[in-house]
Coordinates of C-alpha atoms in Angstrom, one line a residue:
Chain A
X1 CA 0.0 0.0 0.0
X2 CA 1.5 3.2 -1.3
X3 CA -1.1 5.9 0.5
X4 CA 0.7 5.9 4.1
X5 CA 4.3 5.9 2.6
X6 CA 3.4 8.9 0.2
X7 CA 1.1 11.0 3.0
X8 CA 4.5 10.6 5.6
X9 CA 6.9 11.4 2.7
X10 CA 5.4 14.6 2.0
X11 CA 4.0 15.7 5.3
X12 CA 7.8 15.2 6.9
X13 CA 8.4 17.4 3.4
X14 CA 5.9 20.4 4.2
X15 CA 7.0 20.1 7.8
X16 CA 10.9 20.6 7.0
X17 CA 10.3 23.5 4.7
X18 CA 8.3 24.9 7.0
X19 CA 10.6 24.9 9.4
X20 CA 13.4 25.9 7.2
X21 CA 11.6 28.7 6.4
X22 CA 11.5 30.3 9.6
X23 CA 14.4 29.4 10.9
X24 CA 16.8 30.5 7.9
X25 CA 18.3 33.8 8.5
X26 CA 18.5 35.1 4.4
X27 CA 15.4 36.1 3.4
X28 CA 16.3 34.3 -0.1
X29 CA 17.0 31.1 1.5
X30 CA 13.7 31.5 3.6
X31 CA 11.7 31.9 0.0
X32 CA 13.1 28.7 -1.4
X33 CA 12.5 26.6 1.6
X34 CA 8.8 28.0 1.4
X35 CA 8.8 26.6 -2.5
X36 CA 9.9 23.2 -1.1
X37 CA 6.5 23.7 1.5
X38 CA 4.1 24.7 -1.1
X39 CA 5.2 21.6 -3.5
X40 CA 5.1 18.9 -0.8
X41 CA 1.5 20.3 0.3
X42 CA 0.4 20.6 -3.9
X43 CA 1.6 16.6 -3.8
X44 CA -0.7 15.9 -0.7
X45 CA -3.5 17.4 -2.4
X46 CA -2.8 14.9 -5.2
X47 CA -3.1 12.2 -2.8
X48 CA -6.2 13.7 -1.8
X49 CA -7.6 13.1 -5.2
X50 CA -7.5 17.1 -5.5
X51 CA -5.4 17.0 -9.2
X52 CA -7.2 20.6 -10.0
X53 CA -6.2 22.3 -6.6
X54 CA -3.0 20.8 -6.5
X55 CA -2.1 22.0 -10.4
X56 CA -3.1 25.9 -9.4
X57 CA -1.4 25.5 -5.9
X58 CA 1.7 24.9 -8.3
X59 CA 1.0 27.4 -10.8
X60 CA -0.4 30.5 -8.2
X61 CA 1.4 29.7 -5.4
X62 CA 5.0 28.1 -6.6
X63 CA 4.4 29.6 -9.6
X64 CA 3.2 33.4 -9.3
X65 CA 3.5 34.3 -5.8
X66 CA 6.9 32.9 -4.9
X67 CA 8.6 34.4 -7.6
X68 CA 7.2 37.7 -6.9
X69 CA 8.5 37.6 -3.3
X70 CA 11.9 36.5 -4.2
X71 CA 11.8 39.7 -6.8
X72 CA 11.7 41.5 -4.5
X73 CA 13.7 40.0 -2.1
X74 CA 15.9 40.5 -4.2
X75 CA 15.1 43.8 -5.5
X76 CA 15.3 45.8 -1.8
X77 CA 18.7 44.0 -1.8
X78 CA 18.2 42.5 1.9
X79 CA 21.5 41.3 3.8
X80 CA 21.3 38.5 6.1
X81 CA 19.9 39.5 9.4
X82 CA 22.5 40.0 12.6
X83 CA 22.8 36.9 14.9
X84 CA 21.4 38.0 18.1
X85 CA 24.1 36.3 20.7
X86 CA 22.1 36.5 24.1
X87 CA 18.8 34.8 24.9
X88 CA 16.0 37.2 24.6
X89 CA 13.2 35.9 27.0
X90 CA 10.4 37.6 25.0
X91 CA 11.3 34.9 22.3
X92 CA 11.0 32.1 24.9
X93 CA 7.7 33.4 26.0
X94 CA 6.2 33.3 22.1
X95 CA 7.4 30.2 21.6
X96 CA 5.6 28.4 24.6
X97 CA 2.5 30.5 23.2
X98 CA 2.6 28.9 19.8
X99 CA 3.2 25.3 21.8
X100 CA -0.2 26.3 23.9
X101 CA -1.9 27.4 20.6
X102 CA -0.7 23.7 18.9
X103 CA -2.0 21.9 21.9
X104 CA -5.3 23.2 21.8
X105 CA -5.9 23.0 18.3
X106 CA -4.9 19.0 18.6
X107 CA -6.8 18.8 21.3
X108 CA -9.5 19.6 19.5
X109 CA -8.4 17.1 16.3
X110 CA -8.4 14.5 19.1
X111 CA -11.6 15.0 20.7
X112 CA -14.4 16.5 18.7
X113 CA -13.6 15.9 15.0
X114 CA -13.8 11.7 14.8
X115 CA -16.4 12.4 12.4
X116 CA -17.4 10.2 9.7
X117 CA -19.6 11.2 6.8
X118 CA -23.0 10.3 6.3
X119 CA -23.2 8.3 3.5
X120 CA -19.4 6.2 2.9
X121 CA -17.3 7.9 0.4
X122 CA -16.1 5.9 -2.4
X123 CA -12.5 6.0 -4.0
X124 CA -14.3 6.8 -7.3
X125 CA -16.5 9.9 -5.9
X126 CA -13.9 11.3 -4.3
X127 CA -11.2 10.9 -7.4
X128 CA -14.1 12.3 -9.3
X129 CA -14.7 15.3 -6.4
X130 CA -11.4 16.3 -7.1
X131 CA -11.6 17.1 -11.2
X132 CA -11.3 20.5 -13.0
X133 CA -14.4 19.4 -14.6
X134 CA -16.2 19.1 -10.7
X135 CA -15.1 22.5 -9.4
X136 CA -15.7 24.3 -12.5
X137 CA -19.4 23.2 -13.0
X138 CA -19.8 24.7 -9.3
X139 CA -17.3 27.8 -9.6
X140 CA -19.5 28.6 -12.8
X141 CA -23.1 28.5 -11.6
X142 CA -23.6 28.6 -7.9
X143 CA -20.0 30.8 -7.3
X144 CA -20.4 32.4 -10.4
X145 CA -21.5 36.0 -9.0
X146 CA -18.3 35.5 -6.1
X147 CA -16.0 34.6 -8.6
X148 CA -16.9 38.0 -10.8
X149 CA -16.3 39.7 -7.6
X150 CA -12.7 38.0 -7.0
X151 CA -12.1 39.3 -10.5
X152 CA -13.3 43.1 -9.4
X153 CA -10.8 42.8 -6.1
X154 CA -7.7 41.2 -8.2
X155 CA -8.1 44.5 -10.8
X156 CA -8.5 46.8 -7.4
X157 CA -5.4 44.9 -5.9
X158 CA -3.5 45.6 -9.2
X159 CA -4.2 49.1 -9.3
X160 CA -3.6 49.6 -6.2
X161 CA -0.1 47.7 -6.1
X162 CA 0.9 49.8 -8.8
X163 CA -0.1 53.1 -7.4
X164 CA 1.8 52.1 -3.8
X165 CA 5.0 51.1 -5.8
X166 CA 4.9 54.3 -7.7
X167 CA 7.3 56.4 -7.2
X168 CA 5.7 59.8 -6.1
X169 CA 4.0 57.8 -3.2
X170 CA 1.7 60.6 -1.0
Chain B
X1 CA -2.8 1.6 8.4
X2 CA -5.2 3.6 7.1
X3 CA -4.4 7.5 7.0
X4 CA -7.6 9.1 8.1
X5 CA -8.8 13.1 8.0
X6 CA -7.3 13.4 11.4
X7 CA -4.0 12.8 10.2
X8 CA -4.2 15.7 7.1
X9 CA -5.7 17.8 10.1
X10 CA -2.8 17.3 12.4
X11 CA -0.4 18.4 10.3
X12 CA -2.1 21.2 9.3
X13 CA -2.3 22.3 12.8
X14 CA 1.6 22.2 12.7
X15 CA 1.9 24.1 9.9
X16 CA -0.5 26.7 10.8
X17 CA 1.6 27.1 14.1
X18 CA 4.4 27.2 12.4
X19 CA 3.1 30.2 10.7
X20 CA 1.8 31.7 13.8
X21 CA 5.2 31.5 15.2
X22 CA 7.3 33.2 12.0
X23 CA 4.5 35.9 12.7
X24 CA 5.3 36.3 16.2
X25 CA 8.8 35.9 16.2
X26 CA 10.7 36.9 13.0
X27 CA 11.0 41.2 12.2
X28 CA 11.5 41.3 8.8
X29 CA 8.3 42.2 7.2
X30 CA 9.2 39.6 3.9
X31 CA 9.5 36.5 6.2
X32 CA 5.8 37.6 8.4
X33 CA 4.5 37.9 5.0
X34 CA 5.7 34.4 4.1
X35 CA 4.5 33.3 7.2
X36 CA 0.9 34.6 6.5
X37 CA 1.2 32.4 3.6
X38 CA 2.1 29.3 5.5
X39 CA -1.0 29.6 7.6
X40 CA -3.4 30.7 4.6
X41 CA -1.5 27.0 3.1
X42 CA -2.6 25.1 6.5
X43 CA -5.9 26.2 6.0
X44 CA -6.7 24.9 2.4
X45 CA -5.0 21.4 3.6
X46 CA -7.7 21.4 5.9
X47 CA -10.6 22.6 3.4
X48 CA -9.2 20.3 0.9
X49 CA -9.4 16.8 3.6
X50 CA -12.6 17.6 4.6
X51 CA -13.8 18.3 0.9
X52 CA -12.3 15.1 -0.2
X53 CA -13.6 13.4 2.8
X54 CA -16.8 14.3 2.5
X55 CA -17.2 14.2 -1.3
X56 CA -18.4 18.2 -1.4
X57 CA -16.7 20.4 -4.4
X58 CA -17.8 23.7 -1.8
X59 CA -14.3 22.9 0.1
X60 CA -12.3 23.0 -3.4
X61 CA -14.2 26.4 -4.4
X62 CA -13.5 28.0 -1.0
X63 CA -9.7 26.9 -1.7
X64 CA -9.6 28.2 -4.9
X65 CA -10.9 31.8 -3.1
X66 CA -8.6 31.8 -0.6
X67 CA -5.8 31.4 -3.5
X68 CA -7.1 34.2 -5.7
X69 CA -7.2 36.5 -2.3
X70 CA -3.9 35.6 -1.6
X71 CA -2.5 36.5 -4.8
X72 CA -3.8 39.8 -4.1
X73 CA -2.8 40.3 -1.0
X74 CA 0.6 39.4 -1.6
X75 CA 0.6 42.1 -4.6
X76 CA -0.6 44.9 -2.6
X77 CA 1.4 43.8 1.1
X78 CA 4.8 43.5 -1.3
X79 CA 3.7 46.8 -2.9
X80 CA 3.3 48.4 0.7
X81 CA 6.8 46.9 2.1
X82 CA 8.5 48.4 -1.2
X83 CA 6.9 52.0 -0.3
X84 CA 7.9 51.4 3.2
X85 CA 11.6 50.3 2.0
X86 CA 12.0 53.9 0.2
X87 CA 11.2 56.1 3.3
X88 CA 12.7 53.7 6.1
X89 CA 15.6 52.0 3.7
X90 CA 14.5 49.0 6.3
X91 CA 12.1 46.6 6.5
X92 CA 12.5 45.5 10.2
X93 CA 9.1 45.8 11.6
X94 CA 10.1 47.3 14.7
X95 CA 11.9 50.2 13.1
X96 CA 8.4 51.1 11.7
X97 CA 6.8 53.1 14.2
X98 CA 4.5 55.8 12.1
X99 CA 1.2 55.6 14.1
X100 CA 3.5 56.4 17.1
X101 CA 3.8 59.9 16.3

């Protein structure tokens, strides 16, 4: 059985890049471990069955997004950032939040969410859930009126991106 | 074994932390940005295991929302941290202290 070995593969993937990402002190570095987190998370959608959401996670995300941040990464020209030698304890203090945070989100996983769906889900419904076909007969007729308005807020976020980035700014 | 919608949900609890915790603890605007990212990524794991789990496209729409919003925010947030970058020549998030007066 190939489903366990792929889903541990790729989550130990998302989790290292993850990782990498916030530990890595240059902001490049820190971009490309991202890239290595967004393709192990598009390949767990794919064992999900999602092929259509894993394809634009690859394309918007690894694709678009990514290589806008490293432009301009590397545009602003950012060093790597000082080593700070001595413990701060304010750090320690955020990091047992995000540990509290964790365990109360798992705790939650654990106790509350065994649920299983009505009706059994097949292999084949859920391969055919997954489809460009599926989510585009829904995106076009019941979202159609939301997606038109994700269309009006990517042209406002466009013009607006281009009137912050200008140079005679206020 | 069997891997089960607990398993997808438990590691997207991880990574959303993970995000949480680049928010909270990194100063470099870029890398919270990246961060924001992370968590908006967690989040679609999750919409995508229940969708699949449940055999409901509505989780694969909301997903495909949450990238186009993400697209945009990233475009206008990197827009804003450039316009920052000219009048600070820094993008450390505690150097930026405009509502402060």
């Amino acid at each position: 059985m190939l489903g366990p070995v792929l889903f541990f593969v790729f989550a130990v993937l998302a989790l290292v890049g993850a990782l990498g990402m916030l530990i890595a002190r240059n902001p490049v570095v820190s971009a490309l471990w991202m890239v290595m987190n967004l393709f192990s998370i598009a390949c767990l959608y794919l064992t999900l069955n999602a092929q259509f959401i894993a394809l634009i996670q690859i394309l918007v995300y690894a694709g678009a997004i990514m290589v806008l941040f490293l432009f301009v990464i590397m545009l602003l020209n950012l060093g790597e950032v000082p080593r700070i030698p001595a413990f701060d304890w304010r750090k320690g203090v955020t990091f047992l939040l995000g540990v509290a945070v964790l365990a109360q989100i798992l705790y939650v996983v654990a106790l509350g969410l065994d649920v299983a769906p009505a009706v059994a889900v097949t292999e084949a419904e859920e391969a055919a859930n997954g489809t460009a076909a599926a989510v585009g007969v829904v995106l076009f007729t019941r979202y159609a009126f939301a997606l038109q308005i994700i269309g009006v807020l990517l042209l406002a976020a466009t013009i607006g991106a281009v009137l912050l980035a200008k140079k005679r700014f206020v | 074994m069997e891997i089960t919608l607990n398993w997808y949900l438990s590691l997207s609890a991880v990574l959303f932390v993970i995000g949480v915790l680049g928010v909270l603890l990194r100063r470099n605007a870029i890398i919270i940005f990246l961060s924001v990212e992370l968590m908006l990524n967690a989040v679609n794991l999750t919409l995508v295991a229940f969708s699949q789990a449940f055999a409901d496209v509505d989780g694969l729409v909301l997903v495909f929302f949450v990238m186009s919003v993400a697209a945009a925010e990233a475009a206008v947030g990197l827009a804003i941290v450039i316009a920052l970058f000219r009048n600070k020549t820094t993008v450390d998030v505690n150097e930026m202290s405009l509502f402060r007066g």
